[in-house]
PDB file of C-alpha atoms in Angstrom:
ATOM      1  CA  MET A   1    -135.008  93.868  -3.154  1.00  0.00           C
ATOM      2  CA  SER A   2    -134.681  92.664   0.528  1.00  0.00           C
ATOM      3  CA  VAL A   3    -131.049  93.087   0.160  1.00  0.00           C
ATOM      4  CA  ARG A   4    -131.590  97.020  -0.860  1.00  0.00           C
ATOM      5  CA  ARG A   5    -133.793  97.901   2.317  1.00  0.00           C
ATOM      6  CA  PRO A   6    -131.933  96.350   5.658  1.00  0.00           C
ATOM      7  CA  LEU A   7    -128.364  98.956   3.783  1.00  0.00           C
ATOM      8  CA  THR A   8    -130.266 101.268   3.365  1.00  0.00           C
ATOM      9  CA  ALA A   9    -131.425 101.288   7.111  1.00  0.00           C
ATOM     10  CA  VAL A  10    -128.026 100.483   8.562  1.00  0.00           C
ATOM     11  CA  LEU A  11    -127.009 103.706   6.303  1.00  0.00           C
ATOM     12  CA  GLY A  12    -129.880 105.776   7.989  1.00  0.00           C
ATOM     13  CA  ALA A  13    -128.710 104.026  11.461  1.00  0.00           C
ATOM     14  CA  ALA A  14    -125.094 105.297  10.657  1.00  0.00           C
ATOM     15  CA  ALA A  15    -126.015 108.727   9.706  1.00  0.00           C
ATOM     16  CA  LEU A  16    -128.759 108.883  12.820  1.00  0.00           C
ATOM     17  CA  ALA A  17    -125.513 107.815  15.198  1.00  0.00           C
ATOM     18  CA  LEU A  18    -123.117 110.340  14.129  1.00  0.00           C
ATOM     19  CA  LEU A  19    -125.772 113.330  14.528  1.00  0.00           C
ATOM     20  CA  ALA A  20    -126.732 112.149  17.529  1.00  0.00           C
ATOM     21  CA  GLY A  21    -122.878 111.808  18.833  1.00  0.00           C
ATOM     22  CA  CYS A  22    -122.355 116.079  17.655  1.00  0.00           C
ATOM     23  CA  ALA A  23    -125.926 116.745  20.205  1.00  0.00           C
ATOM     24  CA  ASP A  24    -125.493 118.612  22.606  1.00  0.00           C
ATOM     25  CA  PRO A  25    -127.624 116.253  24.986  1.00  0.00           C
ATOM     26  CA  GLN A  26    -129.177 119.049  26.625  1.00  0.00           C
ATOM     27  CA  THR A  27    -129.981 121.531  23.500  1.00  0.00           C
ATOM     28  CA  GLY A  28    -129.744 118.783  20.642  1.00  0.00           C
ATOM     29  CA  PRO A  29    -128.526 118.598  17.410  1.00  0.00           C
ATOM     30  CA  SER A  30    -126.049 121.126  17.317  1.00  0.00           C
ATOM     31  CA  GLU A  31    -126.340 124.134  14.271  1.00  0.00           C
ATOM     32  CA  PRO A  32    -124.326 123.214  11.251  1.00  0.00           C
ATOM     33  CA  VAL A  33    -120.530 124.869  10.314  1.00  0.00           C
ATOM     34  CA  ALA A  34    -120.099 126.754   7.539  1.00  0.00           C
ATOM     35  CA  ALA A  35    -118.078 126.522   5.642  1.00  0.00           C
ATOM     36  CA  THR A  36    -117.230 129.890   3.724  1.00  0.00           C
ATOM     37  CA  PRO A  37    -114.948 132.205   5.448  1.00  0.00           C
ATOM     38  CA  PRO A  38    -117.588 135.506   6.613  1.00  0.00           C
ATOM     39  CA  ALA A  39    -118.087 138.047   3.963  1.00  0.00           C
ATOM     40  CA  HIS A  40    -115.836 140.671   6.704  1.00  0.00           C
ATOM     41  CA  PRO A  41    -112.364 140.292   8.516  1.00  0.00           C
ATOM     42  CA  SER A  42    -113.006 139.988  12.025  1.00  0.00           C
ATOM     43  CA  SER A  43    -112.912 142.697  13.693  1.00  0.00           C
ATOM     44  CA  GLY A  44    -110.015 140.794  15.600  1.00  0.00           C
ATOM     45  CA  GLU A  45    -107.329 141.591  12.936  1.00  0.00           C
ATOM     46  CA  GLU A  46    -108.381 144.721  12.168  1.00  0.00           C
ATOM     47  CA  GLU A  47    -107.354 145.442  16.028  1.00  0.00           C
ATOM     48  CA  ALA A  48    -103.913 143.428  15.356  1.00  0.00           C
ATOM     49  CA  VAL A  49    -103.591 145.746  12.189  1.00  0.00           C
ATOM     50  CA  LEU A  50    -103.941 149.018  13.855  1.00  0.00           C
ATOM     51  CA  ALA A  51    -101.529 147.121  17.242  1.00  0.00           C
ATOM     52  CA  ALA A  52     -99.006 147.450  14.650  1.00  0.00           C
ATOM     53  CA  TYR A  53     -99.067 150.946  13.221  1.00  0.00           C
ATOM     54  CA  THR A  54     -99.810 152.508  16.094  1.00  0.00           C
ATOM     55  CA  GLY A  55     -97.442 149.907  18.237  1.00  0.00           C
ATOM     56  CA  MET A  56     -94.634 151.551  15.264  1.00  0.00           C
ATOM     57  CA  TRP A  57     -95.556 155.552  15.919  1.00  0.00           C
ATOM     58  CA  GLU A  58     -95.415 154.480  19.706  1.00  0.00           C
ATOM     59  CA  ALA A  59     -91.648 152.601  19.367  1.00  0.00           C
ATOM     60  CA  VAL A  60     -90.376 156.255  17.341  1.00  0.00           C
ATOM     61  CA  ALA A  61     -92.062 159.131  19.596  1.00  0.00           C
ATOM     62  CA  ASP A  62     -89.843 156.730  22.425  1.00  0.00           C
ATOM     63  CA  ALA A  63     -86.955 156.405  20.472  1.00  0.00           C
ATOM     64  CA  SER A  64     -86.688 160.506  19.701  1.00  0.00           C
ATOM     65  CA  HIS A  65     -87.423 161.054  23.549  1.00  0.00           C
ATOM     66  CA  GLU A  66     -84.635 158.945  24.462  1.00  0.00           C
ATOM     67  CA  GLY A  67     -81.890 160.849  21.369  1.00  0.00           C
ATOM     68  CA  ALA A  68     -82.229 157.152  19.641  1.00  0.00           C
ATOM     69  CA  ASP A  69     -81.178 156.642  16.082  1.00  0.00           C
ATOM     70  CA  GLU A  70     -82.403 153.500  16.688  1.00  0.00           C
ATOM     71  CA  SER A  71     -84.777 151.542  18.030  1.00  0.00           C
ATOM     72  CA  ALA A  72     -85.380 147.318  18.936  1.00  0.00           C
ATOM     73  CA  ASP A  73     -89.018 148.008  19.654  1.00  0.00           C
ATOM     74  CA  LEU A  74     -89.771 149.634  16.406  1.00  0.00           C
ATOM     75  CA  GLU A  75     -88.658 146.611  14.601  1.00  0.00           C
ATOM     76  CA  GLU A  76     -91.009 144.543  16.029  1.00  0.00           C
ATOM     77  CA  HIS A  77     -93.836 147.274  14.095  1.00  0.00           C
ATOM     78  CA  ALA A  78     -92.084 147.552  10.613  1.00  0.00           C
ATOM     79  CA  VAL A  79     -89.363 146.662   8.059  1.00  0.00           C
ATOM     80  CA  GLY A  80     -89.139 147.046   4.524  1.00  0.00           C
ATOM     81  CA  ALA A  81     -89.373 151.063   2.873  1.00  0.00           C
ATOM     82  CA  ALA A  82     -91.129 152.339   6.226  1.00  0.00           C
ATOM     83  CA  LEU A  83     -88.839 150.987   9.036  1.00  0.00           C
ATOM     84  CA  ALA A  84     -85.933 153.074   7.297  1.00  0.00           C
ATOM     85  CA  LEU A  85     -87.767 155.941   6.623  1.00  0.00           C
ATOM     86  CA  MET A  86     -88.951 155.742  10.431  1.00  0.00           C
ATOM     87  CA  THR A  87     -85.044 154.761  11.495  1.00  0.00           C
ATOM     88  CA  ASP A  88     -84.149 158.335   9.019  1.00  0.00           C
ATOM     89  CA  ALA A  89     -86.312 160.597  11.126  1.00  0.00           C
ATOM     90  CA  LEU A  90     -84.337 159.128  14.214  1.00  0.00           C
ATOM     91  CA  GLN A  91     -80.858 159.892  12.939  1.00  0.00           C
ATOM     92  CA  GLY A  92     -82.297 162.934  11.730  1.00  0.00           C
ATOM     93  CA  ALA A  93     -83.089 164.259  14.907  1.00  0.00           C
ATOM     94  CA  ARG A  94     -80.431 163.169  16.986  1.00  0.00           C
ATOM     95  CA  ALA A  95     -78.620 164.617  14.487  1.00  0.00           C
ATOM     96  CA  GLU A  96     -80.213 167.656  15.028  1.00  0.00           C
ATOM     97  CA  GLY A  97     -79.074 167.553  18.783  1.00  0.00           C
ATOM     98  CA  ALA A  98     -82.624 169.140  20.185  1.00  0.00           C
ATOM     99  CA  GLN A  99     -84.742 168.306  22.761  1.00  0.00           C
ATOM    100  CA  VAL A 100     -87.883 166.414  20.897  1.00  0.00           C
ATOM    101  CA  THR A 101     -91.435 166.817  23.650  1.00  0.00           C
ATOM    102  CA  GLY A 102     -95.162 165.430  22.726  1.00  0.00           C
ATOM    103  CA  GLU A 103     -96.077 163.026  20.992  1.00  0.00           C
ATOM    104  CA  PRO A 104     -97.527 162.650  17.769  1.00  0.00           C
ATOM    105  CA  VAL A 105    -102.093 162.060  17.467  1.00  0.00           C
ATOM    106  CA  LEU A 106    -103.228 159.350  15.728  1.00  0.00           C
ATOM    107  CA  ASP A 107    -106.710 158.654  14.584  1.00  0.00           C
ATOM    108  CA  PRO A 108    -106.660 155.360  12.453  1.00  0.00           C
ATOM    109  CA  SER A 109    -108.605 152.708  10.512  1.00  0.00           C
ATOM    110  CA  ALA A 110    -107.738 149.527   9.126  1.00  0.00           C
ATOM    111  CA  ARG A 111    -108.512 147.808   5.747  1.00  0.00           C
ATOM    112  CA  ILE A 112    -107.605 144.390   5.434  1.00  0.00           C
ATOM    113  CA  GLU A 113    -107.007 143.449   1.588  1.00  0.00           C
ATOM    114  CA  ASP A 114    -106.122 140.135   1.878  1.00  0.00           C
ATOM    115  CA  ALA A 115    -104.836 137.033   4.374  1.00  0.00           C
ATOM    116  CA  ASP A 116    -101.287 138.994   4.740  1.00  0.00           C
ATOM    117  CA  ARG A 117    -102.065 142.157   2.974  1.00  0.00           C
ATOM    118  CA  ALA A 118    -103.918 145.394   4.878  1.00  0.00           C
ATOM    119  CA  GLU A 119    -103.963 149.346   4.823  1.00  0.00           C
ATOM    120  CA  VAL A 120    -103.923 151.933   6.938  1.00  0.00           C
ATOM    121  CA  THR A 121    -105.217 155.387   6.405  1.00  0.00           C
ATOM    122  CA  ASP A 122    -104.557 157.631   9.752  1.00  0.00           C
ATOM    123  CA  CYS A 123    -105.024 161.544   9.878  1.00  0.00           C
ATOM    124  CA  LEU A 124    -102.078 161.824  12.169  1.00  0.00           C
ATOM    125  CA  ASP A 125    -101.505 165.150  14.366  1.00  0.00           C
ATOM    126  CA  ASP A 126     -97.758 165.895  15.341  1.00  0.00           C
ATOM    127  CA  SER A 127     -98.541 169.381  15.935  1.00  0.00           C
ATOM    128  CA  ASP A 128     -98.048 169.015  19.687  1.00  0.00           C
ATOM    129  CA  TRP A 129     -94.702 166.693  18.922  1.00  0.00           C
ATOM    130  CA  ASN A 130     -91.496 168.647  18.113  1.00  0.00           C
ATOM    131  CA  LEU A 131     -88.732 166.610  16.288  1.00  0.00           C
ATOM    132  CA  GLY A 132     -86.129 169.388  16.790  1.00  0.00           C
ATOM    133  CA  ALA A 133     -86.723 170.019  12.855  1.00  0.00           C
ATOM    134  CA  GLY A 134     -86.832 174.136  12.891  1.00  0.00           C
ATOM    135  CA  ALA A 135     -89.477 176.575  12.074  1.00  0.00           C
ATOM    136  CA  SER A 136     -88.719 174.579   8.382  1.00  0.00           C
ATOM    137  CA  SER A 137     -91.307 172.257   9.581  1.00  0.00           C
ATOM    138  CA  GLN A 138     -94.780 173.118  10.421  1.00  0.00           C
ATOM    139  CA  GLY A 139     -97.052 170.711  12.389  1.00  0.00           C
ATOM    140  CA  GLY A 140    -100.606 169.808  11.706  1.00  0.00           C
ATOM    141  CA  PRO A 141    -102.495 167.529  10.417  1.00  0.00           C
ATOM    142  CA  ARG A 142    -101.195 165.370   7.883  1.00  0.00           C
ATOM    143  CA  ARG A 143    -102.912 162.162   5.662  1.00  0.00           C
ATOM    144  CA  VAL A 144    -100.831 158.508   6.240  1.00  0.00           C
ATOM    145  CA  ASP A 145    -101.720 156.067   3.842  1.00  0.00           C
ATOM    146  CA  ALA A 146    -100.070 152.332   5.676  1.00  0.00           C
ATOM    147  CA  ALA A 147     -99.497 149.824   4.421  1.00  0.00           C
ATOM    148  CA  LEU A 148     -98.582 146.181   6.380  1.00  0.00           C
ATOM    149  CA  ILE A 149     -98.423 142.754   5.581  1.00  0.00           C
ATOM    150  CA  HIS A 150     -98.945 139.262   7.599  1.00  0.00           C
ATOM    151  CA  ASP A 151     -95.278 138.221   7.718  1.00  0.00           C
ATOM    152  CA  GLY A 152     -96.431 134.916   8.205  1.00  0.00           C
ATOM    153  CA  LEU A 153     -95.893 135.764  12.901  1.00  0.00           C
ATOM    154  CA  ALA A 154     -97.405 139.405  13.200  1.00  0.00           C
ATOM    155  CA  TRP A 155     -98.655 142.561  11.264  1.00  0.00           C
ATOM    156  CA  ARG A 156     -96.202 144.819  10.367  1.00  0.00           C
ATOM    157  CA  VAL A 157     -95.911 148.841   8.769  1.00  0.00           C
ATOM    158  CA  SER A 158     -93.904 147.572   5.555  1.00  0.00           C
ATOM    159  CA  ASP A 159     -94.548 151.042   3.428  1.00  0.00           C
ATOM    160  CA  LEU A 160     -95.095 154.380   4.397  1.00  0.00           C
ATOM    161  CA  ARG A 161     -96.310 157.617   2.962  1.00  0.00           C
ATOM    162  CA  ILE A 162     -97.171 161.073   5.380  1.00  0.00           C
ATOM    163  CA  TRP A 163     -98.529 163.254   2.992  1.00  0.00           C
ATOM    164  CA  GLU A 164     -98.308 167.234   3.987  1.00  0.00           C
ATOM    165  CA  THR A 165     -99.696 169.346   6.457  1.00  0.00           C
ATOM    166  CA  GLY A 166    -103.552 170.126   6.313  1.00  0.00           C
ATOM    167  CA  THR A 167    -104.477 167.008   4.069  1.00  0.00           C
ATOM    168  CA  CYS A 168    -106.491 165.947   6.394  1.00  0.00           C
TER     169      CYS A 168
END
């Protein structure tokens, strides 16, 4: 019995010493750290997703004003089907040879699905963005659904669906 009391006292003293080592002398013991992640993704991740999405559109708008049929900046923000769709749009605008004016107006919202997948829903208004597609293409508010992936370094738009005018 005499062995247990000193052992208990030593373990108790060691635990107190560890706790004291983690405390700030001016504020007292530190609060315990939660082991579970927050229920909602950080606004920083949502901002990064939105930055990738808006960066893609900015790269396309800039390249369209230059009359370019591709954009290195676009490859920083889009991959796969989204990159192919936007590159095709640039090539089509260049083939028409028309002067591109204006820019699309975006109103996106992001939803993080998990650590490497997110979605953006947008009501893009391309009324003032003339891609030189002629009278057959009328601009206006339209829904855009984008899927994004995190490739380990950054968020990138991987798939894009642009709905008809008047869908939002």
